[in-house]
Amino acid sequence: MKKLLIGAITLGFISSSALADNVYVTALTSNCTSSAICGQNANADINPNTSLPVYSEGILGSFTTAISTVPYKSPTPGARFFSNSFSNSTPDLGITLRPALAVAGGVYRLYHVYSSAAGNVSTNIVVGVTNVANCTLSFSSTDKFQRSFGAVAGGVNSWQFLGYVTNDVATSNPEITFYFQGGVVNAGASQRLVVDSFRFSLEDPCLDIPTVFPTGPLATNLSDVIVTGVNGSATKVTVFQDNGAGMVSIGELNSGIVAGNNAVPVTGLVRNSVVAATQTVGGQEGCPLDYSAFLVGGGANPRLRVALSVRQTTSTGPVGTAGSTATVGANIHFLGSSTRISGAPGDGPVLIPSPAWQTLTFDRGTATLGNSANAVGSPESNLGYAANDTVAVRVYAYRTVPESGVQIFSAAPAQSSVVTSNDVFAVNWTWDAVANADGYRLLRNFNSDNYVGGSVDVVGVNNFNDANNAWSGAITVTPTSTHTNPAVKWNAQTGASPAGTVYDLNGQWGTIDAIAFAIDDLKDTGPFDLYIDNLQNGSTVFQDFENAVGNTADYAYRSPSFSGTTSGNILGLPNSSRASVRAADTGIKSLHVKFQWNGTNDTKWLRLTTSGAAPVQSPQINLDHPTSIRFLLLPKGSTPVQPVATSLSISNNAAGQRVLSWAGGHNLQASSLVTGTYTNTGVTLGPWTNTLSAQEKFFRLSDPYDD
């Protein structure tokens, strides 16, 4: 058995001594999850042995958020895609890889992985491949960039084997170019070429055995590890652990092995150790890939940082209804956070494990300024305006809000009447003072120029002596409000203020994009097992999960892995967002969420998104009012108090029919015998009028437990 080490992911920042038997080349900058941090351009890493780029494009591609999800892959903010112009690529002008491998003369297997989940990848592209320098290839073309090879199976994409690369005897720095050979590449026709991540693996017999990998939960209080991807004909599945002294077997399964997931009994899981797995098929053991994504946690629950991810919207309410995410909806902010760490919320409220429900409140804190009134101009005999000139003013109060440093203005001006004279004149302007104003901006309508001729700022008084010689200031009188609590923008609409801007969550209304969870304990990956209930904006509770049947998936919030923005930050399991009758703040239901980080670096975050969720996606909130959420994050070893089940009541309607009534959503089940088999009627919400023809039926409410 040979141990394969994951290495050389960001090639521009390592020494040659760190190179190992698996080398990755990514189309975008690796070890980064936010294009706002590391950009959208092609990977600029340099091969330290040749000083040449590890990845380059002779035909320029473009950024796409289509990210593949697969174990043993460095996180990136997206991938690169190519359209019609790639048809012009040649063996001398294409996509070129120049990795720094470890073994001169060594034989490597070359793999590629990408996602075609968006359904816009070419179905018939054939890519030519040529050995530009320092190697020979076992293949000259590949169809593995076609749509079918980027599909997801079991929640993950698959590494696609392209062929063998044999280094020349005296070198370990091959140069390989990919170019167009056939098929259709046309983004407008949903026939893109997508390039994500390549992997060079040193040839070894163990590579002939499909890789298996552990999945979560991984915690010190567990006695087995789930290994996924197992072949049904495997005779043994082994789990290894490295807690600093190398990989050591901590458990194996020798019987009852099934295709797919298998629970392998283990002993001695140590927090922050790395876990790997192999399967043995036909007498050959596979390769255990030592990769820090599979870290053992201390058990549910560590502390957890939270922000509210809010989109700007053109919608105007009411609270809890679906809002528009178009146009300005591309501006997304972490309400409650003032900083980012590589795309993750960098600060904000923290949930500490507790047996009691906790409230987190996200309040933009809106600062406005009152309007002035009674703007009056009195003409005076003095030099200034020519005879018969006409002049009027609008007066706006202004103030710089100390929390944000933003200058705001009155929403509406004090409007004067027109002043004129049949002789030369000046004007003495007066207006009502405004509480808390720093000053006043006067805009002038001079000879009907519609207030575009400049302004005057007046400080300390509420009058101005106008001799027609001071109107040169800016005519801007926006914004009319700002917030007093931070919200850092993490995604920006083209042309808007950039990601990283704070105090820019404008407008009265927003939509909830997601609840954003971020790692706070950098020594513990979890897992996390928490409950969410009673989302309230102002005085309106807009989601309490009571209308969901127990165990309903993706109710109000999608599963943790759904968002491609953050799916690379968590293990494949646990991965659950389901309505639950196991715990509730009020009523009998809540949302039960389970996940685990795949590392302990401070960039780990989870976007628990509302996109596509039922019954409402992108629910609206009034940003002038606080939004509160109730959380239950139990200490390690604790269990929640289960709510009391809902009961049925029965009555007669005016027609003499029996009517069943109940609160919330449940499966209404019926049986001919009180002790018989109950089946769902298809009814979940009451009241329900009995129209069944059978003489006698027995009814009950049922809510399955979530997993």
mmCIF file of C-alpha atoms in Angstrom, residues 379-697:
data_model
loop_
_atom_site.group_PDB
_atom_site.id
_atom_site.type_symbol
_atom_site.label_atom_id
_atom_site.label_comp_id
_atom_site.label_asym_id
_atom_site.label_seq_id
_atom_site.Cartn_x
_atom_site.Cartn_y
_atom_site.Cartn_z
ATOM 1 C CA PRO A 379 -35.640 91.008 -2.123
ATOM 2 C CA GLU A 380 -33.273 93.795 -1.127
ATOM 3 C CA SER A 381 -31.947 96.771 -3.073
ATOM 4 C CA ASN A 382 -28.380 95.685 -3.612
ATOM 5 C CA LEU A 383 -26.061 94.449 -6.313
ATOM 6 C CA GLY A 384 -26.501 90.803 -7.224
ATOM 7 C CA TYR A 385 -29.259 89.899 -9.656
ATOM 8 C CA ALA A 386 -30.185 91.884 -12.741
ATOM 9 C CA ALA A 387 -33.570 93.488 -13.067
ATOM 10 C CA ASN A 388 -36.310 90.978 -13.904
ATOM 11 C CA ASP A 389 -34.162 87.958 -13.046
ATOM 12 C CA THR A 390 -36.180 85.251 -11.302
ATOM 13 C CA VAL A 391 -34.869 83.108 -8.476
ATOM 14 C CA ALA A 392 -36.285 80.476 -6.106
ATOM 15 C CA VAL A 393 -34.608 78.000 -3.746
ATOM 16 C CA ARG A 394 -35.085 74.562 -2.276
ATOM 17 C CA VAL A 395 -33.623 74.029 1.183
ATOM 18 C CA TYR A 396 -32.392 70.602 2.309
ATOM 19 C CA ALA A 397 -31.023 69.956 5.777
ATOM 20 C CA TYR A 398 -27.975 67.669 5.933
ATOM 21 C CA ARG A 399 -26.116 65.712 8.581
ATOM 22 C CA THR A 400 -23.152 63.319 8.732
ATOM 23 C CA VAL A 401 -24.157 60.214 10.694
ATOM 24 C CA PRO A 402 -21.225 59.357 12.992
ATOM 25 C CA GLU A 403 -21.718 55.570 12.986
ATOM 26 C CA SER A 404 -21.393 55.277 9.212
ATOM 27 C CA GLY A 405 -19.698 58.550 8.224
ATOM 28 C CA VAL A 406 -22.399 58.978 5.564
ATOM 29 C CA GLN A 407 -23.872 62.413 4.848
ATOM 30 C CA ILE A 408 -27.671 62.309 4.553
ATOM 31 C CA PHE A 409 -30.195 64.928 3.450
ATOM 32 C CA SER A 410 -33.819 65.778 4.102
ATOM 33 C CA ALA A 411 -36.198 63.635 2.102
ATOM 34 C CA ALA A 412 -38.160 66.687 0.945
ATOM 35 C CA PRO A 413 -37.031 70.315 0.585
ATOM 36 C CA ALA A 414 -38.493 73.525 1.854
ATOM 37 C CA GLN A 415 -39.634 75.220 -1.359
ATOM 38 C CA SER A 416 -39.653 79.017 -1.706
ATOM 39 C CA SER A 417 -41.758 81.145 -3.989
ATOM 40 C CA VAL A 418 -40.141 82.911 -6.943
ATOM 41 C CA VAL A 419 -38.449 86.208 -6.101
ATOM 42 C CA THR A 420 -37.877 88.969 -8.693
ATOM 43 C CA SER A 421 -37.567 92.748 -9.001
ATOM 44 C CA ASN A 422 -37.725 95.430 -11.694
ATOM 45 C CA ASP A 423 -34.356 96.696 -10.477
ATOM 46 C CA VAL A 424 -31.075 95.061 -9.494
ATOM 47 C CA PHE A 425 -31.518 93.117 -6.275
ATOM 48 C CA ALA A 426 -30.170 90.668 -3.731
ATOM 49 C CA VAL A 427 -32.219 88.193 -1.690
ATOM 50 C CA ASN A 428 -32.269 87.370 2.008
ATOM 51 C CA TRP A 429 -33.361 83.722 2.331
ATOM 52 C CA THR A 430 -34.726 82.301 5.591
ATOM 53 C CA TRP A 431 -36.167 78.902 6.546
ATOM 54 C CA ASP A 432 -37.108 76.863 9.587
ATOM 55 C CA ALA A 433 -34.275 75.161 11.455
ATOM 56 C CA VAL A 434 -34.135 71.336 11.580
ATOM 57 C CA ALA A 435 -33.155 69.466 14.722
ATOM 58 C CA ASN A 436 -29.770 67.677 14.560
ATOM 59 C CA ALA A 437 -28.850 69.231 11.206
ATOM 60 C CA ASP A 438 -25.181 70.011 10.561
ATOM 61 C CA GLY A 439 -26.148 72.522 7.907
ATOM 62 C CA TYR A 440 -28.370 73.263 4.922
ATOM 63 C CA ARG A 441 -27.908 72.860 1.199
ATOM 64 C CA LEU A 442 -29.729 75.433 -0.946
ATOM 65 C CA LEU A 443 -30.426 74.611 -4.586
ATOM 66 C CA ARG A 444 -31.346 77.534 -6.829
ATOM 67 C CA ASN A 445 -33.783 77.805 -9.726
ATOM 68 C CA PHE A 446 -32.255 80.764 -11.609
ATOM 69 C CA ASN A 447 -34.277 82.088 -14.530
ATOM 70 C CA SER A 448 -36.098 78.737 -14.768
ATOM 71 C CA ASP A 449 -32.945 76.589 -15.115
ATOM 72 C CA ASN A 450 -34.642 73.848 -13.045
ATOM 73 C CA TYR A 451 -32.208 73.858 -10.116
ATOM 74 C CA VAL A 452 -29.119 72.775 -12.023
ATOM 75 C CA GLY A 453 -27.041 75.902 -11.510
ATOM 76 C CA GLY A 454 -25.194 74.914 -8.345
ATOM 77 C CA SER A 455 -25.774 75.109 -4.625
ATOM 78 C CA VAL A 456 -24.759 76.865 -1.421
ATOM 79 C CA ASP A 457 -24.089 75.101 1.891
ATOM 80 C CA VAL A 458 -25.005 77.128 4.981
ATOM 81 C CA VAL A 459 -23.690 76.119 8.416
ATOM 82 C CA GLY A 460 -24.716 77.368 11.858
ATOM 83 C CA VAL A 461 -27.633 79.594 10.830
ATOM 84 C CA ASN A 462 -30.923 79.255 8.988
ATOM 85 C CA ASN A 463 -30.596 82.257 6.708
ATOM 86 C CA PHE A 464 -28.483 83.268 3.730
ATOM 87 C CA ASN A 465 -27.713 86.655 2.152
ATOM 88 C CA ASP A 466 -27.715 85.940 -1.590
ATOM 89 C CA ALA A 467 -25.778 88.376 -3.811
ATOM 90 C CA ASN A 468 -25.621 85.931 -6.747
ATOM 91 C CA ASN A 469 -21.936 85.152 -6.211
ATOM 92 C CA ALA A 470 -21.783 81.871 -4.252
ATOM 93 C CA TRP A 471 -23.711 79.282 -6.295
ATOM 94 C CA SER A 472 -20.973 76.827 -7.241
ATOM 95 C CA GLY A 473 -21.538 73.805 -5.017
ATOM 96 C CA ALA A 474 -22.744 70.297 -5.825
ATOM 97 C CA ILE A 475 -26.437 69.748 -6.405
ATOM 98 C CA THR A 476 -26.457 66.245 -4.850
ATOM 99 C CA VAL A 477 -29.096 65.803 -2.134
ATOM 100 C CA THR A 478 -28.942 62.033 -1.639
ATOM 101 C CA PRO A 479 -28.946 59.714 0.177
ATOM 102 C CA THR A 480 -31.819 60.595 2.456
ATOM 103 C CA SER A 481 -31.035 57.844 4.966
ATOM 104 C CA THR A 482 -28.270 55.527 6.119
ATOM 105 C CA HIS A 483 -27.905 52.819 8.695
ATOM 106 C CA THR A 484 -26.295 53.056 12.076
ATOM 107 C CA ASN A 485 -25.396 49.372 12.370
ATOM 108 C CA PRO A 486 -22.944 47.682 9.997
ATOM 109 C CA ALA A 487 -23.773 45.556 6.970
ATOM 110 C CA VAL A 488 -20.843 44.644 4.732
ATOM 111 C CA LYS A 489 -21.552 43.954 1.076
ATOM 112 C CA TRP A 490 -20.285 40.550 -0.059
ATOM 113 C CA ASN A 491 -21.632 40.529 -3.623
ATOM 114 C CA ALA A 492 -22.033 43.548 -5.892
ATOM 115 C CA GLN A 493 -24.139 44.417 -8.915
ATOM 116 C CA THR A 494 -22.100 45.571 -11.900
ATOM 117 C CA GLY A 495 -21.624 49.323 -11.613
ATOM 118 C CA ALA A 496 -22.596 49.467 -7.932
ATOM 119 C CA SER A 497 -20.311 50.079 -4.979
ATOM 120 C CA PRO A 498 -17.882 47.156 -4.666
ATOM 121 C CA ALA A 499 -18.004 44.168 -2.372
ATOM 122 C CA GLY A 500 -16.500 45.115 0.967
ATOM 123 C CA THR A 501 -18.444 48.380 1.197
ATOM 124 C CA VAL A 502 -20.045 48.896 4.613
ATOM 125 C CA TYR A 503 -23.203 50.911 5.380
ATOM 126 C CA ASP A 504 -24.543 50.562 1.841
ATOM 127 C CA LEU A 505 -27.681 48.466 2.440
ATOM 128 C CA ASN A 506 -30.040 51.076 1.043
ATOM 129 C CA GLY A 507 -33.801 51.180 0.589
ATOM 130 C CA GLN A 508 -36.689 50.374 2.896
ATOM 131 C CA TRP A 509 -37.068 46.764 1.808
ATOM 132 C CA GLY A 510 -34.739 43.798 1.396
ATOM 133 C CA THR A 511 -35.075 40.065 0.882
ATOM 134 C CA ILE A 512 -33.478 37.363 2.992
ATOM 135 C CA ASP A 513 -30.933 35.656 0.780
ATOM 136 C CA ALA A 514 -29.701 33.326 3.512
ATOM 137 C CA ILE A 515 -28.802 32.838 7.113
ATOM 138 C CA ALA A 516 -25.006 32.979 7.015
ATOM 139 C CA PHE A 517 -23.144 30.786 9.492
ATOM 140 C CA ALA A 518 -19.384 31.210 9.928
ATOM 141 C CA ILE A 519 -16.811 29.224 11.845
ATOM 142 C CA ASP A 520 -15.943 30.841 15.172
ATOM 143 C CA ASP A 521 -14.072 28.087 17.000
ATOM 144 C CA LEU A 522 -10.963 27.536 14.870
ATOM 145 C CA LYS A 523 -10.137 24.342 16.750
ATOM 146 C CA ASP A 524 -13.388 22.483 16.111
ATOM 147 C CA THR A 525 -15.222 21.499 12.909
ATOM 148 C CA GLY A 526 -18.384 20.396 14.699
ATOM 149 C CA PRO A 527 -20.649 18.823 13.614
ATOM 150 C CA PHE A 528 -23.484 21.288 14.115
ATOM 151 C CA ASP A 529 -27.001 20.270 15.082
ATOM 152 C CA LEU A 530 -29.229 23.304 15.596
ATOM 153 C CA TYR A 531 -32.844 24.408 15.460
ATOM 154 C CA ILE A 532 -34.302 27.632 14.032
ATOM 155 C CA ASP A 533 -37.737 29.082 14.801
ATOM 156 C CA ASN A 534 -39.888 32.226 14.797
ATOM 157 C CA LEU A 535 -38.383 34.582 12.239
ATOM 158 C CA GLN A 536 -39.825 38.000 13.010
ATOM 159 C CA ASN A 537 -39.560 41.379 11.283
ATOM 160 C CA GLY A 538 -40.847 44.237 13.398
ATOM 161 C CA SER A 539 -44.016 42.870 14.997
ATOM 162 C CA THR A 540 -44.669 40.308 12.226
ATOM 163 C CA VAL A 541 -43.668 36.664 12.671
ATOM 164 C CA PHE A 542 -43.346 35.614 9.039
ATOM 165 C CA GLN A 543 -42.047 32.058 9.480
ATOM 166 C CA ASP A 544 -42.691 29.670 12.369
ATOM 167 C CA PHE A 545 -42.547 26.360 10.411
ATOM 168 C CA GLU A 546 -45.919 25.276 11.827
ATOM 169 C CA ASN A 547 -47.505 24.731 8.395
ATOM 170 C CA ALA A 548 -44.833 22.240 7.344
ATOM 171 C CA VAL A 549 -45.332 18.530 7.846
ATOM 172 C CA GLY A 550 -42.566 17.053 9.982
ATOM 173 C CA ASN A 551 -39.473 15.956 8.017
ATOM 174 C CA THR A 552 -40.305 18.214 5.041
ATOM 175 C CA ALA A 553 -37.007 19.013 3.311
ATOM 176 C CA ASP A 554 -36.001 22.457 2.033
ATOM 177 C CA TYR A 555 -38.849 24.200 3.838
ATOM 178 C CA ALA A 556 -38.027 27.946 3.913
ATOM 179 C CA TYR A 557 -34.284 27.165 3.695
ATOM 180 C CA ARG A 558 -32.435 24.778 1.385
ATOM 181 C CA SER A 559 -30.034 22.069 2.505
ATOM 182 C CA PRO A 560 -26.594 23.294 3.629
ATOM 183 C CA SER A 561 -24.864 21.999 0.482
ATOM 184 C CA PHE A 562 -27.341 23.635 -1.919
ATOM 185 C CA SER A 563 -25.453 26.908 -2.355
ATOM 186 C CA GLY A 564 -22.462 26.441 -4.626
ATOM 187 C CA THR A 565 -20.970 29.541 -3.012
ATOM 188 C CA THR A 566 -20.204 27.635 0.189
ATOM 189 C CA SER A 567 -20.735 23.923 -0.525
ATOM 190 C CA GLY A 568 -16.961 23.506 -0.707
ATOM 191 C CA ASN A 569 -16.685 24.503 2.969
ATOM 192 C CA ILE A 570 -18.630 21.582 4.447
ATOM 193 C CA LEU A 571 -18.565 17.804 4.473
ATOM 194 C CA GLY A 572 -21.017 15.871 2.310
ATOM 195 C CA LEU A 573 -22.759 14.661 5.472
ATOM 196 C CA PRO A 574 -24.457 15.677 7.672
ATOM 197 C CA ASN A 575 -26.422 17.814 5.239
ATOM 198 C CA SER A 576 -29.964 18.481 6.349
ATOM 199 C CA SER A 577 -32.515 21.277 6.536
ATOM 200 C CA ARG A 578 -35.888 19.826 7.526
ATOM 201 C CA ALA A 579 -39.029 20.781 9.403
ATOM 202 C CA SER A 580 -38.860 19.056 12.769
ATOM 203 C CA VAL A 581 -41.165 18.109 15.626
ATOM 204 C CA ARG A 582 -38.176 17.351 17.849
ATOM 205 C CA ALA A 583 -37.954 20.916 19.203
ATOM 206 C CA ALA A 584 -39.815 24.227 19.018
ATOM 207 C CA ASP A 585 -39.554 27.680 20.515
ATOM 208 C CA THR A 586 -43.341 28.025 20.331
ATOM 209 C CA GLY A 587 -45.870 25.668 18.766
ATOM 210 C CA ILE A 588 -44.558 22.213 17.906
ATOM 211 C CA LYS A 589 -42.185 22.729 14.964
ATOM 212 C CA SER A 590 -38.890 24.313 14.010
ATOM 213 C CA LEU A 591 -36.256 23.967 11.297
ATOM 214 C CA HIS A 592 -33.590 21.364 12.087
ATOM 215 C CA VAL A 593 -30.231 22.080 10.409
ATOM 216 C CA LYS A 594 -27.193 19.777 10.426
ATOM 217 C CA PHE A 595 -23.755 20.240 8.838
ATOM 218 C CA GLN A 596 -20.021 20.073 9.558
ATOM 219 C CA TRP A 597 -17.068 22.185 8.432
ATOM 220 C CA ASN A 598 -14.406 20.429 6.349
ATOM 221 C CA GLY A 599 -11.571 22.402 7.921
ATOM 222 C CA THR A 600 -10.781 24.928 10.628
ATOM 223 C CA ASN A 601 -9.508 27.921 8.673
ATOM 224 C CA ASP A 602 -11.294 31.205 9.317
ATOM 225 C CA THR A 603 -12.772 31.446 5.796
ATOM 226 C CA LYS A 604 -15.322 28.664 6.382
ATOM 227 C CA TRP A 605 -18.917 29.819 6.101
ATOM 228 C CA LEU A 606 -22.286 28.407 5.103
ATOM 229 C CA ARG A 607 -24.952 30.131 3.031
ATOM 230 C CA LEU A 608 -28.223 28.545 4.208
ATOM 231 C CA THR A 609 -30.170 30.022 1.346
ATOM 232 C CA THR A 610 -33.854 30.652 0.684
ATOM 233 C CA SER A 611 -33.374 30.319 -3.089
ATOM 234 C CA GLY A 612 -36.020 28.000 -4.518
ATOM 235 C CA ALA A 613 -37.314 27.031 -1.083
ATOM 236 C CA ALA A 614 -40.984 26.344 -0.373
ATOM 237 C CA PRO A 615 -43.372 27.881 0.444
ATOM 238 C CA VAL A 616 -41.634 31.254 -0.064
ATOM 239 C CA GLN A 617 -38.200 32.062 -1.421
ATOM 240 C CA SER A 618 -36.464 35.394 -0.843
ATOM 241 C CA PRO A 619 -38.933 36.583 1.834
ATOM 242 C CA GLN A 620 -39.130 40.349 2.217
ATOM 243 C CA ILE A 621 -38.201 42.257 5.352
ATOM 244 C CA ASN A 622 -38.671 45.926 6.166
ATOM 245 C CA LEU A 623 -35.147 47.175 6.808
ATOM 246 C CA ASP A 624 -36.439 50.014 8.967
ATOM 247 C CA HIS A 625 -37.457 47.357 11.506
ATOM 248 C CA PRO A 626 -35.290 44.769 13.272
ATOM 249 C CA THR A 627 -35.372 41.118 12.219
ATOM 250 C CA SER A 628 -35.012 38.521 14.966
ATOM 251 C CA ILE A 629 -34.475 34.760 14.786
ATOM 252 C CA ARG A 630 -34.706 32.190 17.560
ATOM 253 C CA PHE A 631 -31.964 29.534 17.718
ATOM 254 C CA LEU A 632 -31.430 26.413 19.804
ATOM 255 C CA LEU A 633 -27.756 25.370 19.838
ATOM 256 C CA LEU A 634 -27.510 22.674 22.469
ATOM 257 C CA PRO A 635 -24.352 21.830 24.426
ATOM 258 C CA LYS A 636 -22.563 18.586 23.627
ATOM 259 C CA GLY A 637 -24.567 15.567 24.790
ATOM 260 C CA SER A 638 -27.835 17.461 25.332
ATOM 261 C CA THR A 639 -31.161 16.621 23.717
ATOM 262 C CA PRO A 640 -34.078 18.997 23.090
ATOM 263 C CA VAL A 641 -37.408 18.914 24.893
ATOM 264 C CA GLN A 642 -39.960 17.521 22.458
ATOM 265 C CA PRO A 643 -43.144 19.596 22.072
ATOM 266 C CA VAL A 644 -46.583 18.179 22.879
ATOM 267 C CA ALA A 645 -48.336 16.849 19.778
ATOM 268 C CA THR A 646 -51.271 18.690 18.229
ATOM 269 C CA SER A 647 -54.726 17.222 18.820
ATOM 270 C CA LEU A 648 -57.731 16.866 16.518
ATOM 271 C CA SER A 649 -61.133 18.357 17.245
ATOM 272 C CA ILE A 650 -64.411 17.349 15.618
ATOM 273 C CA SER A 651 -67.600 19.303 14.968
ATOM 274 C CA ASN A 652 -70.625 19.348 12.677
ATOM 275 C CA ASN A 653 -71.212 21.925 9.957
ATOM 276 C CA ALA A 654 -74.580 23.318 8.880
ATOM 277 C CA ALA A 655 -75.038 20.415 6.458
ATOM 278 C CA GLY A 656 -74.551 17.892 9.234
ATOM 279 C CA GLN A 657 -71.142 16.810 7.977
ATOM 280 C CA ARG A 658 -68.294 16.018 10.311
ATOM 281 C CA VAL A 659 -65.496 18.600 10.269
ATOM 282 C CA LEU A 660 -62.033 17.885 11.608
ATOM 283 C CA SER A 661 -59.969 20.867 12.771
ATOM 284 C CA TRP A 662 -56.345 21.187 13.841
ATOM 285 C CA ALA A 663 -53.537 23.728 13.933
ATOM 286 C CA GLY A 664 -50.541 23.677 11.615
ATOM 287 C CA GLY A 665 -49.505 21.255 8.898
ATOM 288 C CA HIS A 666 -49.647 17.506 9.503
ATOM 289 C CA ASN A 667 -50.412 14.369 7.528
ATOM 290 C CA LEU A 668 -54.085 13.551 8.092
ATOM 291 C CA GLN A 669 -54.245 9.757 8.079
ATOM 292 C CA ALA A 670 -57.252 7.437 7.956
ATOM 293 C CA SER A 671 -57.930 3.798 8.803
ATOM 294 C CA SER A 672 -60.990 1.543 8.817
ATOM 295 C CA LEU A 673 -59.919 0.117 12.179
ATOM 296 C CA VAL A 674 -58.663 2.035 15.161
ATOM 297 C CA THR A 675 -55.741 -0.392 15.432
ATOM 298 C CA GLY A 676 -55.422 -0.828 11.678
ATOM 299 C CA THR A 677 -53.033 0.536 9.098
ATOM 300 C CA TYR A 678 -53.290 4.297 8.685
ATOM 301 C CA THR A 679 -52.610 5.864 5.283
ATOM 302 C CA ASN A 680 -52.199 9.482 4.269
ATOM 303 C CA THR A 681 -55.309 11.164 2.894
ATOM 304 C CA GLY A 682 -53.296 13.816 1.051
ATOM 305 C CA VAL A 683 -54.659 16.485 3.400
ATOM 306 C CA THR A 684 -52.207 18.439 5.551
ATOM 307 C CA LEU A 685 -54.001 21.629 6.620
ATOM 308 C CA GLY A 686 -57.312 21.896 8.438
ATOM 309 C CA PRO A 687 -60.208 22.228 8.646
ATOM 310 C CA TRP A 688 -61.259 19.169 6.647
ATOM 311 C CA THR A 689 -64.829 18.093 5.930
ATOM 312 C CA ASN A 690 -65.443 14.342 5.832
ATOM 313 C CA THR A 691 -66.788 13.387 2.403
ATOM 314 C CA LEU A 692 -65.718 9.735 2.521
ATOM 315 C CA SER A 693 -68.437 7.235 1.611
ATOM 316 C CA ALA A 694 -67.356 4.585 4.118
ATOM 317 C CA GLN A 695 -69.589 4.134 7.128
ATOM 318 C CA GLU A 696 -66.795 4.526 9.657
ATOM 319 C CA LYS A 697 -63.262 5.872 9.558
#
